CSV table of C-alpha atoms in Angstrom, one decimal:
chain,number,residue,atom,x,y,z
A,161,MET,CA,11.0,8.5,-19.0
A,162,ILE,CA,10.2,5.2,-18.2
A,163,MET,CA,12.0,2.4,-20.1
A,164,ALA,CA,10.1,-0.7,-21.0
A,165,THR,CA,12.5,-3.3,-22.3
A,166,LEU,CA,11.1,-6.4,-24.7
A,167,GLU,CA,13.9,-9.2,-24.9
A,168,ALA,CA,14.6,-11.0,-27.5
A,169,GLY,CA,12.1,-13.3,-28.7
A,170,GLN,CA,9.4,-12.1,-26.2
A,171,GLN,CA,5.9,-11.4,-28.0
A,172,THR,CA,5.3,-7.8,-29.3
A,173,ARG,CA,2.9,-5.1,-27.7
A,174,SER,CA,0.4,-5.7,-30.0
A,175,ASP,CA,-0.5,-9.0,-28.8
A,176,LYS,CA,-2.5,-7.3,-25.4
A,177,SER,CA,-1.8,-10.1,-23.3
A,178,ALA,CA,1.6,-10.3,-23.8
A,179,ILE,CA,4.4,-10.3,-20.6
A,180,ARG,CA,7.0,-8.0,-21.1
A,181,PRO,CA,10.0,-7.8,-19.0
A,182,PHE,CA,10.3,-4.1,-17.8
A,183,ARG,CA,13.1,-2.1,-16.2
A,184,ALA,CA,13.3,1.4,-14.5
A,185,SER,CA,15.0,4.1,-15.6
A,186,PHE,CA,14.8,7.6,-15.1
A,187,PRO,CA,17.4,10.3,-16.5
A,188,ASP,CA,19.9,12.5,-14.7
A,189,SER,CA,18.6,16.0,-15.1
A,190,GLU,CA,14.7,14.2,-14.2
A,191,LEU,CA,16.8,13.7,-10.1
A,192,SER,CA,18.8,17.2,-11.0
A,193,GLU,CA,15.5,19.3,-11.3
A,194,LEU,CA,14.2,17.4,-8.4
A,195,ARG,CA,16.8,18.9,-6.1
A,196,ARG,CA,16.5,21.6,-7.5
A,197,ARG,CA,12.8,22.0,-6.9
A,198,ILE,CA,12.9,20.8,-3.5
A,199,ASN,CA,15.9,23.1,-2.6
A,200,ALA,CA,14.1,25.7,-3.7
A,201,THR,CA,10.7,25.3,-1.7
A,202,ARG,CA,9.1,28.5,-0.6
A,203,TRP,CA,8.2,27.3,3.5
A,204,PRO,CA,5.3,28.5,5.7
A,205,GLU,CA,6.1,29.5,9.3
A,206,ARG,CA,5.9,26.3,11.6
A,207,GLU,CA,3.0,25.5,13.3
A,208,THR,CA,1.4,27.7,16.6
A,209,VAL,CA,0.9,24.5,18.4
A,210,ALA,CA,3.6,22.3,20.0
A,211,ASP,CA,1.6,19.0,18.8
A,212,GLN,CA,0.8,18.0,15.5
A,213,SER,CA,-3.1,18.7,15.7
A,214,GLN,CA,-2.3,21.5,12.9
A,215,GLY,CA,-0.8,19.1,10.6
A,216,VAL,CA,2.5,17.8,9.6
A,217,GLN,CA,5.6,20.0,11.6
A,218,LEU,CA,7.7,22.4,9.6
A,219,ALA,CA,10.7,21.1,11.7
A,220,THR,CA,9.4,17.2,10.2
A,221,THR,CA,9.5,18.3,6.3
A,222,GLN,CA,12.4,20.8,6.7
A,223,ALA,CA,14.2,17.6,8.1
A,224,LEU,CA,13.4,15.6,5.2
A,225,ALA,CA,13.8,18.3,2.8
A,226,ARG,CA,17.8,18.8,3.8
A,227,TYR,CA,18.1,15.0,3.5
A,228,TRP,CA,16.3,14.8,0.1
A,229,GLY,CA,17.8,17.4,-1.7
A,230,THR,CA,21.3,16.7,-0.8
A,231,GLU,CA,22.3,13.3,0.4
A,232,TYR,CA,19.0,11.1,-0.8
A,233,ASP,CA,19.8,8.7,-3.4
A,234,TRP,CA,17.6,7.6,-6.0
A,235,ARG,CA,19.8,5.1,-8.1
A,236,LYS,CA,19.8,2.8,-5.2
A,237,CYS,CA,16.0,2.1,-4.5
A,238,GLU,CA,16.3,1.9,-9.0
A,239,ALA,CA,19.1,-0.6,-8.3
A,240,ARG,CA,17.1,-3.2,-6.2
A,241,LEU,CA,13.6,-2.9,-8.5
A,242,ASN,CA,15.6,-3.7,-11.7
A,243,ALA,CA,17.4,-6.1,-9.4
A,244,LEU,CA,13.6,-8.2,-9.8
A,245,PRO,CA,11.9,-9.9,-11.8
A,246,GLN,CA,9.8,-6.7,-14.0
A,247,PHE,CA,7.2,-7.2,-15.6
A,248,LEU,CA,3.9,-5.1,-17.9
A,249,THR,CA,1.3,-6.8,-19.3
A,250,GLU,CA,-1.7,-4.9,-20.4
A,251,ILE,CA,-5.2,-5.7,-18.9
A,252,ASP,CA,-8.8,-4.3,-19.7
A,253,GLY,CA,-7.1,-2.3,-21.5
A,254,LEU,CA,-4.8,-1.1,-19.2
A,255,ASP,CA,-1.0,-1.3,-18.7
A,256,ILE,CA,0.0,-3.2,-15.4
A,257,HIS,CA,3.2,-3.2,-13.7
A,258,PHE,CA,4.0,-6.2,-11.5
A,259,ILE,CA,7.3,-7.6,-9.8
A,260,HIS,CA,7.2,-11.6,-10.2
A,261,VAL,CA,9.6,-13.9,-7.8
A,262,ARG,CA,9.2,-17.2,-8.1
A,263,SER,CA,10.3,-19.4,-5.0
A,264,LYS,CA,13.3,-22.0,-5.6
A,265,HIS,CA,11.1,-24.4,-3.5
A,266,GLU,CA,8.3,-26.1,-5.0
A,267,ASN,CA,4.7,-26.2,-4.3
A,268,ALA,CA,5.5,-22.6,-3.3
A,269,LEU,CA,1.9,-21.0,-2.9
A,270,PRO,CA,0.9,-18.3,-5.6
A,271,LEU,CA,0.2,-15.3,-3.4
A,272,ILE,CA,-0.5,-11.8,-4.9
A,273,VAL,CA,0.6,-8.2,-2.3
A,274,THR,CA,-1.9,-5.1,-3.0
A,275,HIS,CA,0.1,-1.5,-1.6
A,276,GLY,CA,-2.0,0.9,-0.3
A,277,TRP,CA,-2.1,4.9,-0.4
A,278,PRO,CA,0.4,6.5,-0.1
A,279,GLY,CA,2.3,4.2,-1.5
A,280,SER,CA,3.7,1.6,-4.1
A,281,ILE,CA,5.3,-1.6,-4.7
A,282,ILE,CA,8.4,-0.2,-2.8
A,283,GLU,CA,6.2,-1.3,0.8
A,284,GLN,CA,6.3,-5.0,0.0
A,285,MET,CA,10.0,-5.4,-1.4
A,286,LYS,CA,10.8,-6.4,2.4
A,287,ILE,CA,8.9,-8.9,2.3
A,288,ILE,CA,9.5,-10.8,-1.0
A,289,ASP,CA,12.9,-12.7,0.8
A,290,PRO,CA,10.8,-14.2,3.3
A,291,LEU,CA,8.0,-15.3,1.9
A,292,THR,CA,10.0,-16.7,-1.2
A,293,ASN,CA,13.0,-18.0,0.8
A,294,PRO,CA,11.8,-19.1,4.0
A,295,THR,CA,15.0,-21.8,5.1
A,296,ALA,CA,16.5,-18.2,5.0
A,297,HIS,CA,13.8,-16.5,7.3
A,298,GLY,CA,13.7,-19.9,10.2
A,299,ALA,CA,10.4,-20.8,8.4
A,300,SER,CA,9.8,-24.0,6.2
A,301,ALA,CA,10.7,-24.9,3.2
A,302,SER,CA,6.7,-26.3,2.7
A,303,ASP,CA,5.3,-22.4,3.6
A,304,ALA,CA,7.4,-21.1,0.7
A,305,PHE,CA,5.3,-18.0,-2.0
A,306,ASP,CA,5.8,-17.6,-5.8
A,307,VAL,CA,5.0,-13.8,-5.0
A,308,VAL,CA,3.1,-11.2,-7.4
A,309,ILE,CA,3.2,-7.9,-6.7
A,310,PRO,CA,1.3,-5.5,-8.6
A,311,SER,CA,1.1,-1.1,-8.9
A,312,ILE,CA,-2.4,-0.6,-8.7
A,313,PRO,CA,-3.5,1.2,-11.9
A,314,GLY,CA,-2.4,5.4,-11.9
A,315,TYR,CA,0.1,4.3,-9.0
A,316,GLY,CA,3.6,3.5,-9.7
A,317,PHE,CA,4.7,2.3,-13.4
A,318,SER,CA,1.2,0.9,-14.3
A,319,GLY,CA,-0.6,2.8,-16.6
A,320,LYS,CA,-2.7,5.5,-15.5
A,321,PRO,CA,-6.7,5.8,-16.1
A,322,THR,CA,-8.3,7.7,-19.0
A,323,GLN,CA,-11.2,7.0,-18.6
A,324,THR,CA,-13.7,6.8,-15.5
A,325,GLY,CA,-13.9,2.9,-13.7
A,326,TRP,CA,-11.0,2.1,-12.8
A,327,ASN,CA,-12.2,1.5,-9.0
A,328,PRO,CA,-11.4,-1.5,-6.3
A,329,VAL,CA,-14.4,-3.6,-7.8
A,330,ARG,CA,-12.8,-3.9,-11.3
A,331,ILE,CA,-8.8,-3.8,-10.2
A,332,ALA,CA,-10.0,-7.2,-8.1
A,333,ARG,CA,-11.0,-8.8,-11.2
A,334,ALA,CA,-7.7,-7.4,-13.0
A,335,TRP,CA,-5.8,-9.3,-10.7
A,336,ASP,CA,-7.3,-12.2,-10.7
A,337,VAL,CA,-7.2,-12.0,-15.1
A,338,LEU,CA,-3.3,-11.4,-13.7
A,339,MET,CA,-3.2,-14.3,-12.1
A,340,LYS,CA,-4.1,-16.6,-14.3
A,341,ARG,CA,-2.5,-15.0,-16.7
A,342,LEU,CA,0.9,-15.8,-15.2
A,343,GLY,CA,-0.5,-19.7,-14.8
A,344,TYR,CA,-1.7,-19.6,-11.4
A,345,ASN,CA,-5.0,-21.6,-11.4
A,346,ARG,CA,-4.8,-22.1,-7.1
A,347,TYR,CA,-3.6,-18.9,-5.8
A,348,VAL,CA,-4.1,-17.0,-2.3
A,349,ALA,CA,-4.0,-13.0,-2.1
A,350,GLN,CA,-3.0,-10.9,1.0
A,351,GLY,CA,-3.5,-6.9,1.4
A,352,GLY,CA,-3.2,-3.6,3.3
A,353,ASP,CA,-4.7,-0.1,3.5
A,354,TRP,CA,-6.5,0.0,-0.7
A,355,GLY,CA,-4.7,-3.8,-0.9
A,356,ALA,CA,-7.2,-4.5,1.7
A,357,VAL,CA,-10.4,-3.6,0.1
A,358,ILE,CA,-9.0,-4.6,-3.2
A,359,THR,CA,-8.5,-8.0,-1.6
A,360,GLU,CA,-11.4,-8.3,0.2
A,361,LEU,CA,-12.9,-7.1,-2.9
A,362,MET,CA,-11.5,-10.3,-4.6
A,363,GLY,CA,-12.7,-12.9,-1.6
A,364,VAL,CA,-15.9,-11.3,-2.3
A,365,GLN,CA,-15.7,-12.1,-6.1
A,366,ALA,CA,-14.4,-15.5,-4.9
A,367,PRO,CA,-13.1,-16.6,-8.4
A,368,PRO,CA,-12.5,-19.7,-9.5
A,369,GLY,CA,-8.8,-20.4,-8.0
A,370,LEU,CA,-8.6,-18.1,-5.4
A,371,ILE,CA,-8.6,-20.2,-1.9
A,372,GLY,CA,-8.3,-17.7,0.6
A,373,ILE,CA,-7.4,-14.1,1.6
A,374,HIS,CA,-5.3,-12.5,4.5
A,375,THR,CA,-6.0,-8.8,5.6
A,376,ASN,CA,-3.8,-6.6,8.1
A,377,MET,CA,-6.9,-3.9,7.9
A,378,PRO,CA,-10.0,-6.3,7.7
A,379,GLY,CA,-13.2,-4.3,7.2
A,380,ILE,CA,-15.3,-5.9,10.3
A,381,PHE,CA,-17.5,-2.8,11.2
A,382,PRO,CA,-21.0,-4.0,11.2
A,383,ALA,CA,-22.7,-1.4,9.0
A,384,GLU,CA,-24.3,0.4,12.0
A,385,VAL,CA,-21.6,0.7,13.8
A,386,ASP,CA,-19.1,1.9,10.7
A,387,ALA,CA,-22.5,4.6,10.0
A,388,ALA,CA,-22.6,5.6,13.8
A,389,ALA,CA,-18.3,6.0,14.1
A,390,PHE,CA,-18.8,8.4,10.3
A,391,SER,CA,-20.9,10.7,12.5
A,392,GLY,CA,-19.1,11.1,15.6
A,393,ALA,CA,-21.7,9.9,17.6
A,394,PRO,CA,-21.3,7.8,21.2
A,395,ALA,CA,-20.5,4.6,20.7
A,396,PRO,CA,-23.1,2.4,20.9
A,397,ALA,CA,-24.5,0.5,23.7
A,398,GLY,CA,-23.5,-3.2,24.5
A,399,LEU,CA,-19.9,-3.3,22.6
A,400,SER,CA,-17.5,-5.2,24.4
A,401,THR,CA,-13.9,-3.7,25.0
A,402,ASP,CA,-12.2,-4.6,22.4
A,403,GLU,CA,-15.1,-3.3,20.3
A,404,LYS,CA,-15.5,-0.5,21.6
A,405,LEU,CA,-11.5,0.9,22.0
A,406,ALA,CA,-12.0,0.0,17.4
A,407,TYR,CA,-14.9,1.8,17.4
A,408,GLU,CA,-13.2,5.1,19.6
A,409,ARG,CA,-9.5,4.4,17.1
A,410,LEU,CA,-12.1,4.4,13.7
A,411,GLN,CA,-14.1,7.2,14.7
A,412,PHE,CA,-10.7,9.6,15.4
A,413,VAL,CA,-10.1,8.6,11.9
A,414,TYR,CA,-13.0,9.7,10.4
A,415,GLN,CA,-12.8,12.7,13.0
A,416,LYS,CA,-9.6,14.1,12.8
A,417,GLY,CA,-7.0,11.7,11.1
A,418,ILE,CA,-8.9,10.9,7.0
A,419,ALA,CA,-8.7,14.6,5.5
A,420,TYR,CA,-6.6,13.4,2.6
A,421,GLY,CA,-9.5,11.1,2.1
A,422,PHE,CA,-12.6,13.6,1.6
A,423,GLN,CA,-10.2,15.9,-0.6
A,424,MET,CA,-9.0,13.0,-2.8
A,425,GLY,CA,-12.7,11.5,-2.6
A,426,LEU,CA,-14.1,14.5,-3.3
A,427,ARG,CA,-11.7,16.9,-5.1
A,428,PRO,CA,-8.8,15.2,-6.1
A,429,GLN,CA,-7.9,17.0,-9.3
A,430,THR,CA,-7.7,20.3,-6.9
A,431,LEU,CA,-4.1,18.9,-6.4
A,432,TYR,CA,-2.0,20.5,-8.4
A,433,GLY,CA,0.0,21.9,-5.7
A,434,ILE,CA,1.6,18.1,-4.7
A,435,ALA,CA,1.7,17.5,-8.8
A,436,ASP,CA,4.3,20.5,-8.8
A,437,SER,CA,5.8,20.4,-5.2
A,438,PRO,CA,8.1,17.9,-4.1
A,439,VAL,CA,7.6,19.3,-0.3
A,440,GLY,CA,4.3,19.3,-1.1
A,441,LEU,CA,3.7,15.9,-2.2
A,442,ALA,CA,6.0,14.7,0.6
A,443,ALA,CA,3.6,16.6,3.4
A,444,TYR,CA,0.5,15.2,2.3
A,445,PHE,CA,2.3,11.6,2.2
A,446,LEU,CA,3.7,11.7,5.8
A,447,ASP,CA,0.1,13.0,7.3
A,448,HIS,CA,-2.1,9.7,6.6
A,449,ASP,CA,-2.3,8.4,10.1
A,450,ALA,CA,-1.0,10.0,13.7
A,451,ARG,CA,1.0,6.9,14.2
A,452,SER,CA,3.0,6.0,11.4
A,453,TYR,CA,3.6,10.0,10.8
A,454,GLU,CA,5.0,9.6,15.0
A,455,LEU,CA,7.4,7.3,13.7
A,456,ILE,CA,8.5,9.0,10.5
A,457,SER,CA,8.9,11.6,12.5
A,458,ARG,CA,11.6,10.1,14.8
A,459,VAL,CA,13.4,8.6,12.1
A,460,PHE,CA,14.0,12.5,10.7
A,461,GLN,CA,15.1,13.0,14.5
A,462,GLY,CA,17.8,10.4,13.6
A,463,GLU,CA,16.3,7.2,15.3
A,464,THR,CA,16.1,4.5,13.6
A,465,GLU,CA,12.6,2.3,13.7
A,466,GLY,CA,11.2,0.1,11.6
A,467,LEU,CA,11.4,2.3,8.7
A,468,THR,CA,14.8,4.6,7.6
A,469,ARG,CA,15.0,7.8,6.0
A,470,ASP,CA,15.8,6.1,2.2
A,471,ASP,CA,12.7,3.9,2.8
A,472,ILE,CA,10.0,7.2,3.3
A,473,LEU,CA,11.7,8.9,0.0
A,474,ASP,CA,11.6,5.9,-2.1
A,475,ASN,CA,8.6,5.9,-1.9
A,476,ILE,CA,7.7,8.9,-2.3
A,477,THR,CA,10.1,9.3,-5.1
A,478,ILE,CA,8.4,6.7,-7.2
A,479,THR,CA,5.7,9.2,-7.3
A,480,TRP,CA,6.9,11.7,-7.9
A,481,LEU,CA,9.3,10.0,-10.8
A,482,THR,CA,6.0,8.7,-12.4
A,483,ASN,CA,3.7,11.8,-12.1
A,484,THR,CA,1.4,10.0,-9.7
A,485,ALA,CA,0.0,12.2,-7.9
A,486,LEU,CA,-3.4,12.7,-8.6
A,487,SER,CA,-3.5,9.5,-10.7
A,488,GLY,CA,-3.6,7.6,-7.4
A,489,ALA,CA,-5.2,9.9,-5.4
A,490,ARG,CA,-8.3,9.6,-8.5
A,491,LEU,CA,-8.3,6.0,-6.6
A,492,TYR,CA,-10.3,7.9,-3.6
A,493,TRP,CA,-12.7,9.1,-6.0
A,494,GLU,CA,-13.8,5.8,-7.6
A,495,TYR,CA,-14.6,4.4,-4.2
A,496,PHE,CA,-16.1,7.5,-2.3
A,497,GLY,CA,-18.6,6.8,-0.2
A,498,LYS,CA,-18.2,3.3,-0.7
A,499,GLY,CA,-16.6,2.2,2.8
A,500,TYR,CA,-13.6,0.9,3.7
A,501,PHE,CA,-13.3,-0.7,7.3
A,502,ASN,CA,-17.1,-2.3,6.9
A,503,VAL,CA,-18.2,-5.4,6.4
A,504,LYS,CA,-18.1,-6.7,2.4
A,505,GLY,CA,-19.6,-10.3,2.4
A,506,VAL,CA,-16.2,-12.5,1.9
A,507,SER,CA,-17.2,-15.8,1.8
A,508,ILE,CA,-14.1,-17.8,1.3
A,509,PRO,CA,-11.8,-18.6,4.0
A,510,VAL,CA,-9.7,-15.2,5.4
A,511,ALA,CA,-6.3,-15.0,7.7
A,512,VAL,CA,-5.8,-11.8,9.3
A,513,SER,CA,-3.2,-10.1,11.6
A,514,VAL,CA,-3.6,-7.3,14.0
A,515,PHE,CA,-1.0,-4.7,14.4
A,516,PRO,CA,-0.9,-2.9,17.5
A,517,ASP,CA,-0.3,0.7,15.6
A,518,GLU,CA,-2.7,0.0,13.2
A,519,LEU,CA,-5.7,2.6,12.1
A,520,TYR,CA,-7.6,0.3,15.0
A,521,PRO,CA,-7.5,-2.8,16.4
A,522,ALA,CA,-10.2,-4.7,14.8
A,523,PRO,CA,-11.6,-7.3,18.0
A,524,ARG,CA,-11.7,-11.2,17.2
A,525,SER,CA,-15.5,-11.4,18.1
A,526,TRP,CA,-16.1,-8.6,15.2
A,527,ALA,CA,-14.1,-10.6,12.5
A,528,GLU,CA,-15.3,-13.8,12.9
A,529,ARG,CA,-18.8,-12.6,12.5
A,530,ALA,CA,-17.6,-10.8,8.8
A,531,TYR,CA,-16.1,-13.4,7.4
A,532,PRO,CA,-17.4,-17.4,8.3
A,533,LYS,CA,-14.5,-18.5,7.3
A,534,LEU,CA,-12.3,-17.0,9.9
A,535,ILE,CA,-8.4,-19.4,10.0
A,536,HIS,CA,-6.3,-17.4,11.4
A,537,TYR,CA,-6.5,-14.8,13.4
A,538,ASN,CA,-3.3,-13.4,15.6
A,539,ARG,CA,-2.7,-10.3,17.4
A,540,LEU,CA,1.0,-9.0,16.9
A,541,ASP,CA,3.5,-7.6,19.5
A,542,LYS,CA,4.8,-4.7,17.1
A,543,GLY,CA,3.7,-3.2,13.7
A,544,GLY,CA,1.4,-0.2,12.1
A,545,HIS,CA,-0.5,0.5,9.2
A,546,PHE,CA,2.2,0.1,6.7
A,547,ALA,CA,2.9,-3.5,8.7
A,548,ALA,CA,4.9,-4.9,5.8
A,549,TRP,CA,7.1,-2.0,5.5
A,550,GLU,CA,8.0,-1.2,8.8
A,551,GLN,CA,8.4,-5.2,10.1
A,552,PRO,CA,8.7,-7.6,7.4
A,553,GLU,CA,9.6,-10.5,9.1
A,554,ILE,CA,7.3,-10.1,11.9
A,555,PHE,CA,4.6,-9.5,8.8
A,556,SER,CA,6.0,-12.6,7.0
A,557,ALA,CA,5.7,-14.8,9.6
A,558,ASP,CA,2.2,-14.2,10.6
A,559,VAL,CA,1.4,-14.4,6.3
A,560,ARG,CA,3.1,-18.1,6.1
A,561,ALA,CA,0.8,-19.0,9.6
A,562,GLY,CA,-2.1,-17.2,7.8
A,563,PHE,CA,-2.0,-19.6,5.0
A,564,ARG,CA,-0.6,-22.7,6.4
A,565,SER,CA,-3.8,-24.3,6.7
A,566,LEU,CA,-4.9,-23.8,2.8
A,567,ARG,CA,-1.6,-25.5,1.8
């Protein structure tokens, strides 16, 4: 059960534009059932190779399950969520859940941040304080943001679409409605993974008031280069060293690292197993990309590196408790074949952060071609695909730098 409460004096639900306060609350029985299912997992034999080439390794999955089924405490995450201002509002017939934290500093720049898959608002919780309260993190009050973090339709506490059509183009339009509904007529947007696609489409739509975007998974591949990488062809002639490296990394993603994308893009409803088995869901979520998986595997071996065991399980557990594994998967079906990493035609100012363990290191040359109004390009020393989650201070500092010229 998810509880949404209306405070006295708030508008009723009959007003579709009402902004209603929200709190998450799940009964103990659901948490007990989750543990029961984890501990009743029927395990296969281990993989027949010594690496991850056959998928998520048995030892990693069993270490995750041991902790999840005995020590992990969802209530800690629930308390952190409920300590934040959370809301629901209906947009285009669907409830949208979002966190909204205003800065104490005057003239804060409104910012909407969008998560990705396999993800949720859990990914962005660590960047809220660095962005809204920059003076506590070594930055200036003039760098402050008001932060809005929505849950993508079908994810977390947002409504689950019951008809087709909730694709990234529609979500991008909905985010502008949300920001205008909150009274923000001048704002910026940020995203990685699906959030990057949605944010870039906002930049393509360029609604009045959206003055710039920031991405940490930039769509910079020229169409012919993207198509060649997808087909498995050798790198085109004439690429620079940086461009060739980006091409090879993208080709690896297409050829060996994005099996989940094809499954969800083509047959998402078939994935009943991840809706029925917590460990099945966890393994599926861990298999996003090789570098992220390597980090997570080390975490479950006892190392502390960017993420903790609780970070990882908070993100999986919110999906389990809201039963959004398949409603989230269908986003891939809605956008399949449209292109995740290709140039989309953004016309407004763009800031780019390049993290070394991202799916590919975006070359400056392609970023400059993709974004005619590139206002910031920076290569960071540490961080991966889930940079806001893994390295929140580094990530937040570069977001501040990226948007500074637009204030």
